[in-house]
Coordinates of N, CA and C in Angstrom, one line a residue:
X1 N 86.1 71.6 159.6 CA 87.1 71.9 159.0 C 87.7 73.1 158.4
X2 N 88.7 73.1 158.0 CA 88.4 74.8 158.5 C 88.6 75.8 157.3
X3 N 88.2 76.6 156.9 CA 87.7 77.2 155.6 C 89.6 77.7 155.4
X4 N 89.8 77.8 153.9 CA 91.5 78.0 153.8 C 90.8 79.7 153.3
X5 N 91.7 80.7 153.9 CA 91.1 81.7 153.2 C 92.7 82.4 153.0
X6 N 92.3 82.7 151.6 CA 93.8 83.8 150.9 C 93.7 84.7 151.0
X7 N 94.4 85.4 151.6 CA 94.1 87.1 151.8 C 95.2 87.6 150.6
X8 N 95.9 87.1 150.1 CA 97.0 87.6 149.2 C 96.8 87.2 147.4
X9 N 96.8 88.2 147.1 CA 96.4 88.4 145.6 C 97.0 86.6 144.9
X10 N 96.2 86.4 144.4 CA 96.9 85.4 143.2 C 97.7 85.7 142.3
X11 N 99.8 85.3 142.6 CA 100.5 85.3 141.3 C 100.7 84.6 140.4
X12 N 100.5 85.5 139.1 CA 100.6 84.8 137.9 C 102.2 84.9 137.7
X13 N 102.5 83.4 137.1 CA 104.1 83.7 136.7 C 103.9 85.0 135.2
X14 N 105.0 85.6 135.2 CA 105.0 86.2 134.4 C 105.8 85.6 132.9
X15 N 105.1 86.0 131.4 CA 105.9 85.3 130.4 C 106.6 86.2 130.0
X16 N 107.2 87.4 130.2 CA 108.5 88.1 130.3 C 109.6 87.8 130.2
X17 N 109.9 86.6 131.3 CA 110.8 85.9 131.4 C 111.3 85.3 130.3
X18 N 110.4 84.3 129.8 CA 110.7 83.9 128.6 C 111.2 84.7 127.2
X19 N 110.1 85.9 127.4 CA 110.4 86.6 125.9 C 112.3 87.0 126.4
X20 N 112.5 87.4 127.1 CA 114.2 87.9 127.5 C 114.7 86.4 127.2
X21 N 114.8 85.6 127.4 CA 115.8 84.5 126.8 C 115.6 84.3 125.6
X22 N 114.2 84.1 124.9 CA 114.7 84.3 123.2 C 115.1 85.6 122.5
X23 N 114.9 86.7 123.1 CA 115.7 88.1 122.7 C 117.0 87.8 123.2
X24 N 117.7 86.8 124.2 CA 118.7 86.9 124.3 C 119.4 85.6 123.3
X25 N 119.0 84.9 123.3 CA 119.0 83.8 122.3 C 119.5 84.0 121.2
X26 N 118.5 85.1 120.6 CA 118.4 85.4 118.9 C 119.7 86.8 118.5
X27 N 120.3 87.3 119.6 CA 121.4 87.7 120.2 C 122.7 87.3 120.0
X28 N 122.2 86.2 120.6 CA 123.6 85.5 120.5 C 123.7 84.7 119.3
X29 N 122.9 84.3 118.4 CA 122.5 83.7 117.7 C 123.1 84.4 116.3
X30 N 122.7 85.9 116.2 CA 123.2 86.6 115.7 C 124.9 86.7 116.0
X31 N 125.1 87.2 117.0 CA 126.7 87.3 117.4 C 127.5 86.5 116.9
X32 N 127.1 84.9 116.6 CA 127.7 83.5 116.3 C 127.7 83.6 114.9
X33 N 126.8 84.2 114.0 CA 126.7 84.0 113.0 C 127.7 85.1 112.2
X34 N 128.0 86.4 113.0 CA 128.7 87.8 112.4 C 130.1 87.1 112.9
X35 N 130.5 86.3 114.2 CA 131.7 86.2 113.9 C 132.4 84.9 113.4
X36 N 131.1 84.3 112.6 CA 131.5 83.0 111.4 C 132.0 83.6 110.3
X37 N 131.2 84.9 110.2 CA 131.0 85.8 108.7 C 132.5 86.5 108.8
X38 N 133.2 87.1 109.7 CA 134.5 87.2 110.0 C 135.5 86.5 110.3
X39 N 135.4 85.1 110.4 CA 136.1 84.7 110.6 C 137.0 84.2 109.0
X40 N 135.9 84.2 108.3 CA 136.1 83.1 106.9 C 136.4 84.6 106.0
X41 N 136.1 85.4 106.3 CA 136.6 86.6 105.4 C 137.8 86.7 105.9
X42 N 137.9 86.8 107.1 CA 139.4 87.1 107.4 C 140.0 86.0 106.9
X43 N 139.8 84.9 107.0 CA 140.7 83.7 106.7 C 141.0 84.0 105.1
X44 N 140.1 84.0 104.3 CA 140.3 84.5 102.9 C 141.1 85.5 102.6
X45 N 141.3 86.9 103.3 CA 142.5 87.6 103.3 C 143.5 87.1 103.4
X46 N 143.1 86.5 104.2 CA 144.7 85.7 104.8 C 146.0 85.4 104.0
X47 N 145.0 84.4 103.0 CA 145.5 83.5 102.1 C 145.9 84.3 101.1
X48 N 145.1 85.5 100.2 CA 145.3 86.6 99.5 C 146.5 87.1 99.7
X49 N 147.0 87.4 101.3 CA 147.7 88.2 102.0 C 148.6 87.6 101.7
X50 N 148.9 86.0 101.5 CA 150.0 85.2 101.9 C 150.8 84.8 100.6
X51 N 149.7 84.8 99.6 CA 150.0 84.5 98.3 C 150.6 85.8 98.2
X52 N 150.3 87.0 98.2 CA 151.1 88.2 97.5 C 152.3 88.7 98.3
X53 N 152.7 88.1 99.5 CA 153.9 88.0 100.5 C 154.4 87.1 99.1
X54 N 154.5 86.0 99.4 CA 155.6 85.4 98.1 C 155.7 85.3 97.1
X55 N 154.7 86.4 96.3 CA 154.6 87.1 95.0 C 155.8 88.5 95.3
X56 N 155.8 88.6 96.0 CA 156.5 89.9 96.6 C 157.9 90.0 96.5
X57 N 158.3 88.8 97.7 CA 159.3 88.1 97.8 C 160.0 87.5 96.9
X58 N 159.7 86.7 95.8 CA 159.8 86.4 95.1 C 160.4 88.0 94.2
X59 N 160.0 88.6 93.8 CA 159.9 89.8 93.0 C 161.4 90.6 93.4
X60 N 161.4 90.4 94.7 CA 162.4 91.1 95.8 C 163.6 90.3 95.2
X61 N 163.8 89.1 95.6 CA 164.3 88.0 95.4 C 165.5 89.0 94.0
X62 N 164.5 88.3 93.1 CA 164.7 88.8 91.4 C 164.9 90.3 91.2
X63 N 165.0 91.2 92.1 CA 165.1 92.7 91.7 C 167.0 92.3 92.1
X64 N 166.8 91.7 93.7 CA 168.6 92.5 94.0 C 169.5 91.3 93.7
X65 N 169.0 90.1 92.7 CA 170.0 89.7 91.8 C 170.2 90.5 90.7
X66 N 169.3 90.8 90.2 CA 169.5 91.8 89.2 C 170.7 93.4 89.6
X67 N 170.6 93.6 90.5 CA 171.4 94.9 91.4 C 172.4 94.2 91.0
X68 N 173.1 92.8 91.9 CA 174.1 92.6 92.0 C 174.6 92.1 90.9
X69 N 173.9 91.9 89.5 CA 174.8 91.6 88.2 C 174.8 93.0 88.2
X70 N 174.3 94.1 87.7 CA 174.3 95.4 87.4 C 176.1 95.8 87.8
X71 N 175.4 95.7 89.6 CA 177.0 96.3 89.8 C 178.1 95.2 89.7
X72 N 178.2 94.1 89.9 CA 179.6 93.5 89.5 C 179.8 93.8 87.5
X73 N 178.8 94.0 87.4 CA 178.7 94.3 85.7 C 179.2 95.7 85.0
X74 N 179.3 96.5 86.3 CA 179.5 98.0 85.8 C 181.2 98.3 86.5
X75 N 181.2 97.0 87.4 CA 182.9 97.5 87.4 C 183.9 97.3 86.5
X76 N 184.0 98.2 85.0 CA 184.6 98.1 84.4 C 186.3 98.3 84.5
X77 N 186.9 98.0 83.2 CA 188.2 98.3 83.7 C 188.8 100.3 83.4
X78 N 189.9 100.1 83.5 CA 190.4 101.4 83.1 C 190.3 101.8 81.9
X79 N 190.6 101.0 80.9 CA 190.5 101.3 79.7 C 189.4 101.2 79.1
X80 N 188.4 100.6 79.5 CA 187.0 101.0 78.8 C 186.2 102.1 79.2
X81 N 186.7 102.8 80.2 CA 186.1 103.3 80.9 C 186.7 104.5 80.1
X82 N 188.0 104.6 79.5 CA 188.5 105.8 78.9 C 187.8 105.5 77.2
X83 N 187.9 104.9 76.6 CA 186.9 104.3 75.5 C 185.5 105.1 76.2
X84 N 185.1 105.0 77.1 CA 183.5 105.6 76.9 C 183.3 107.4 76.8
X85 N 184.7 107.6 78.0 CA 184.7 109.5 77.7 C 185.0 109.6 77.1
X86 N 185.8 109.0 75.3 CA 187.0 109.3 74.0 C 185.2 109.3 73.4
X87 N 184.1 108.3 73.5 CA 183.2 108.4 72.9 C 182.3 109.7 73.2
X88 N 182.5 109.8 74.2 CA 180.5 110.9 74.2 C 182.1 112.4 74.4
X89 N 183.1 112.5 74.4 CA 183.7 113.7 74.1 C 184.3 114.2 73.6
X90 N 184.7 115.1 73.0 CA 185.8 115.4 72.2 C 186.7 116.6 72.6
X91 N 187.7 116.8 71.7 CA 189.4 117.4 72.0 C 189.0 119.1 71.8
X92 N 188.9 119.6 73.0 CA 188.7 120.7 72.8 C 189.9 122.3 72.5
X93 N 191.0 121.3 72.6 CA 192.3 122.5 72.3 C 192.1 122.7 70.2
X94 N 192.0 121.7 69.6 CA 191.9 122.1 68.4 C 190.5 123.1 68.1
X95 N 189.7 123.0 68.6 CA 188.4 123.9 68.6 C 189.0 125.5 69.0
X96 N 189.6 125.9 69.9 CA 190.5 127.1 70.6 C 191.8 127.2 69.5
X97 N 192.3 126.4 69.4 CA 193.3 126.7 68.1 C 192.7 127.4 67.2
X98 N 191.8 126.3 66.6 CA 191.3 127.5 65.4 C 190.4 129.0 65.1
X99 N 189.5 128.5 66.2 CA 189.1 130.4 66.8 C 190.1 131.1 66.9
X100 N 191.3 131.2 67.8 CA 192.2 131.7 67.9 C 193.2 132.2 66.1
X101 N 193.0 131.5 65.7 CA 194.0 131.5 64.1 C 192.6 132.7 63.6
X102 N 191.6 132.4 63.7 CA 190.7 133.0 62.7 C 190.4 134.6 63.0
X103 N 190.9 134.6 64.7 CA 190.1 136.3 65.2 C 190.9 137.1 64.0
X104 N 190.4 138.4 64.1 CA 190.9 139.3 63.3 C 191.6 140.5 64.6
X105 N 192.9 141.4 64.4 CA 193.4 142.2 65.0 C 193.0 142.8 65.8
X106 N 193.4 142.9 67.2 CA 192.5 144.0 68.1 C 191.1 143.7 68.9
X107 N 191.4 142.1 68.5 CA 190.0 141.7 69.0 C 190.7 141.0 70.8
X108 N 189.0 140.9 71.0 CA 189.6 140.1 73.2 C 188.4 139.5 72.8
X109 N 188.9 137.9 73.3 CA 187.8 136.9 73.2 C 188.1 137.3 75.1
X110 N 186.6 136.9 75.4 CA 186.1 137.3 77.0 C 186.2 135.6 77.2
X111 N 185.3 135.2 77.5 CA 185.7 133.8 77.1 C 184.8 132.7 76.5
X112 N 185.1 131.4 76.6 CA 184.0 130.2 75.9 C 183.3 129.2 76.8
X113 N 182.0 129.0 76.5 CA 181.4 127.8 76.9 C 181.5 126.5 75.8
X114 N 181.4 125.7 76.4 CA 181.8 124.5 75.6 C 180.4 123.6 76.1
X115 N 179.9 123.2 75.3 CA 178.6 121.9 75.7 C 178.7 120.9 74.7
X116 N 177.7 120.0 74.6 CA 177.6 118.8 73.8 C 177.9 119.1 72.4
X117 N 176.9 120.3 71.9 CA 177.0 120.5 70.2 C 177.9 121.4 70.0
X118 N 177.7 122.5 70.5 CA 178.6 123.6 70.4 C 179.8 124.4 71.4
X119 N 180.0 126.0 70.7 CA 180.8 126.7 71.8 C 179.6 127.3 71.9
X120 N 179.8 128.6 73.0 CA 179.4 129.9 73.1 C 180.2 130.7 73.3
X121 N 180.6 131.9 72.6 CA 181.7 132.4 72.1 C 181.4 133.8 72.9
X122 N 181.9 134.8 73.6 CA 181.8 136.0 73.9 C 183.1 137.1 73.7
X123 N 183.2 137.9 72.8 CA 184.4 138.6 72.0 C 183.9 139.8 71.9
X124 N 184.9 140.9 71.8 CA 185.1 142.4 71.7 C 185.4 142.6 70.6
X125 N 185.2 143.6 69.8 CA 185.8 143.8 68.1 C 185.2 145.4 68.3
X126 N 186.7 145.9 67.4 CA 186.6 147.5 66.8 C 185.4 147.5 66.4
X127 N 185.2 147.0 64.9 CA 183.9 147.2 64.3 C 183.0 146.4 63.7
X128 N 181.9 146.5 63.6 CA 180.7 145.3 63.2 C 181.5 145.1 61.7
X129 N 181.9 144.9 61.0 CA 183.0 144.8 60.1 C 183.6 143.7 60.4
X130 N 184.3 143.6 61.0 CA 185.1 142.8 61.6 C 184.4 141.7 61.9
X131 N 183.1 141.8 62.7 CA 182.4 141.2 63.3 C 182.2 140.2 62.3
X132 N 181.4 140.8 61.0 CA 181.3 139.6 59.8 C 182.1 139.3 59.3
X133 N 183.3 139.6 59.3 CA 185.0 138.8 58.4 C 184.9 137.8 59.2
X134 N 184.8 138.1 60.8 CA 184.8 136.6 61.6 C 183.9 135.8 61.3
X135 N 183.0 136.0 61.6 CA 181.9 134.9 61.1 C 181.7 134.5 60.0
X136 N 182.3 135.3 58.9 CA 182.3 134.4 57.5 C 184.2 133.1 57.5
X137 N 184.9 134.1 58.5 CA 185.9 133.2 58.2 C 185.3 131.9 59.1
X138 N 184.2 131.6 60.3 CA 184.6 130.4 60.9 C 183.4 129.9 60.2
X139 N 182.3 130.3 59.3 CA 181.6 129.9 59.0 C 182.0 129.1 57.6
X140 N 183.7 129.1 56.9 CA 184.3 128.4 55.9 C 185.4 127.5 57.0
X141 N 185.1 127.6 58.1 CA 186.2 126.2 58.9 C 185.6 125.2 58.9
X142 N 185.9 124.1 58.2 CA 185.5 122.4 58.6 C 185.8 122.2 59.9
X143 N 185.5 123.0 61.0 CA 185.1 123.1 62.7 C 184.0 123.3 62.9
X144 N 183.3 124.1 62.2 CA 182.2 124.2 62.6 C 180.7 124.5 61.4
X145 N 179.9 124.1 61.6 CA 179.0 123.9 60.4 C 177.8 125.2 60.3
X146 N 178.0 126.0 61.6 CA 176.6 126.7 61.4 C 177.0 127.7 62.3
X147 N 176.9 129.0 62.4 CA 177.5 130.2 63.6 C 176.5 131.0 63.6
X148 N 175.7 131.2 64.8 CA 174.4 131.7 65.2 C 174.6 132.6 66.2
X149 N 174.6 134.1 65.6 CA 174.9 135.3 66.9 C 173.7 135.7 67.9
X150 N 173.9 135.2 68.5 CA 173.1 135.5 69.8 C 172.9 136.8 70.6
X151 N 174.3 137.6 70.3 CA 173.7 138.9 70.8 C 174.5 139.6 70.5
X152 N 174.2 141.4 69.7 CA 175.3 142.1 69.3 C 174.9 143.6 70.4
X153 N 176.3 143.6 70.8 CA 175.9 145.0 71.7 C 177.1 146.3 71.7
X154 N 177.0 147.4 71.9 CA 178.2 148.6 71.8 C 178.2 148.9 73.5
X155 N 179.5 149.3 73.6 CA 179.9 149.6 75.1 C 181.2 151.0 74.2
X156 N 181.2 151.8 75.4 CA 182.5 152.8 75.6 C 183.9 152.1 76.6
X157 N 184.7 151.9 75.9 CA 186.0 151.6 76.7 C 186.3 152.0 77.9
X158 N 186.5 151.5 79.3 CA 186.8 152.6 79.6 C 188.5 152.6 80.0
X159 N 188.6 154.1 80.7 CA 189.9 154.5 80.3 C 189.5 155.3 79.3
X160 N 188.7 155.6 78.5 CA 189.0 156.6 77.5 C 188.1 157.8 77.7
X161 N 187.1 157.8 78.6 CA 186.3 158.8 78.8 C 186.5 159.2 80.5
X162 N 187.4 160.9 80.4 CA 187.5 161.2 81.9 C 186.3 161.3 82.6
X163 N 186.0 160.4 84.1 CA 184.7 160.8 84.4 C 184.5 162.1 85.6
X164 N 185.8 163.0 85.7 CA 185.7 164.3 86.3 C 185.4 165.6 85.8
X165 N 185.9 165.1 84.2 CA 185.0 166.5 83.6 C 184.0 166.1 82.4
X166 N 183.3 167.1 82.3 CA 181.8 167.0 81.3 C 181.9 166.7 80.2
X167 N 183.4 166.8 79.6 CA 183.8 166.9 78.0 C 183.7 165.1 77.4
X168 N 183.4 165.9 76.4 CA 183.1 164.4 75.7 C 184.1 164.1 74.5
X169 N 184.6 163.1 74.6 CA 185.6 162.7 73.4 C 185.7 162.2 72.4
X170 N 185.3 162.9 71.1 CA 184.9 162.7 69.7 C 185.5 161.7 69.0
X171 N 187.0 161.2 69.8 CA 187.5 160.8 68.8 C 187.7 159.0 69.4
X172 N 187.2 158.9 70.7 CA 186.8 157.6 71.2 C 186.0 156.7 70.4
X173 N 186.4 156.1 70.1 CA 185.4 154.8 69.1 C 184.4 154.0 70.1
X174 N 183.8 153.3 69.7 CA 183.1 152.5 70.2 C 183.2 151.0 70.6
X175 N 183.4 149.9 71.0 CA 184.1 148.8 70.6 C 182.7 148.3 70.5
X176 N 182.6 146.8 70.1 CA 181.3 145.8 69.6 C 181.4 144.8 70.5
X177 N 180.4 144.5 71.1 CA 180.5 142.8 71.6 C 179.8 141.7 71.4
X178 N 180.1 140.7 71.1 CA 179.2 139.8 70.1 C 179.5 138.5 71.1
X179 N 178.0 137.9 70.9 CA 177.9 136.1 72.1 C 177.7 135.6 70.7
X180 N 178.6 134.6 70.4 CA 178.6 133.8 69.3 C 178.4 132.3 69.1
X181 N 177.2 131.6 69.4 CA 176.8 130.1 69.3 C 177.6 129.3 67.9
X182 N 178.8 128.2 68.1 CA 179.3 127.4 66.5 C 179.0 126.4 67.2
X183 N 178.0 125.7 65.9 CA 177.9 125.3 66.1 C 179.0 123.7 65.3
X184 N 179.6 122.7 66.3 CA 180.7 122.1 65.7 C 179.9 121.0 65.1
X185 N 181.1 121.0 64.4 CA 181.3 119.7 63.0 C 181.8 118.3 63.7
X186 N 180.8 117.7 64.4 CA 181.5 116.6 65.5 C 182.3 115.5 64.2
X187 N 182.2 115.2 63.5 CA 183.1 113.9 62.8 C 183.6 114.5 62.2
X188 N 184.2 115.0 61.6 CA 185.6 116.2 61.4 C 186.1 116.8 62.5
X189 N 185.7 117.2 64.0 CA 186.7 117.0 64.8 C 187.2 115.4 65.7
X190 N 186.7 115.1 65.0 CA 186.6 113.1 66.1 C 187.4 112.4 65.1
X191 N 187.4 113.0 63.6 CA 188.6 112.1 62.6 C 190.1 113.1 62.9
X192 N 189.9 114.1 64.0 CA 191.5 114.7 64.1 C 191.8 115.5 63.3
X193 N 190.7 116.1 62.7 CA 190.3 117.7 61.9 C 191.7 117.1 61.1
X194 N 192.3 118.3 60.2 CA 193.3 118.6 59.0 C 194.0 116.7 59.4
X195 N 193.9 116.1 58.3 CA 195.0 115.0 58.5 C 196.3 115.4 57.6
X196 N 198.0 115.4 58.3 CA 198.7 116.1 58.2 C 199.6 115.1 57.3

């Protein structure tokens, strides 16, 4: 008999390969669980987004129908447009005529500015007494229910002083400039002013 001599060291199977398989299986399992959770959460998000989409499309259709109704409803006739403009505006000519009739002699009107509630008037007067007389006439006018003095200033008229000489003309009289805000009596104006 021949003796069996094994000079090679004994080889043992490594158990590390089993450990790698177990770790790999655990990782694959965790990956599958994560993917399942993602799938179900995305599926619920998709359902909520689709329901919101239907709600928004219904709201969009409702708003577009309202816009269409408003566009067809706003196409009024010429007479309705005239009626609307007459209801929000007032005649200006009677106011200008009334102011012109109340002015004192030697008064210069610089400008008018009309707004919804009144008239901003700028005028030049020779004396402050004339300004107070004009304001008193405006307060007694049925077209205006209040007069406010916004600014009062005096100035030397142009052409009165010789610019080349240093002499002062003591006979030159300074003029007064006033800015008045006249609040309109809308009811009286809309009724057509004085009944003839």
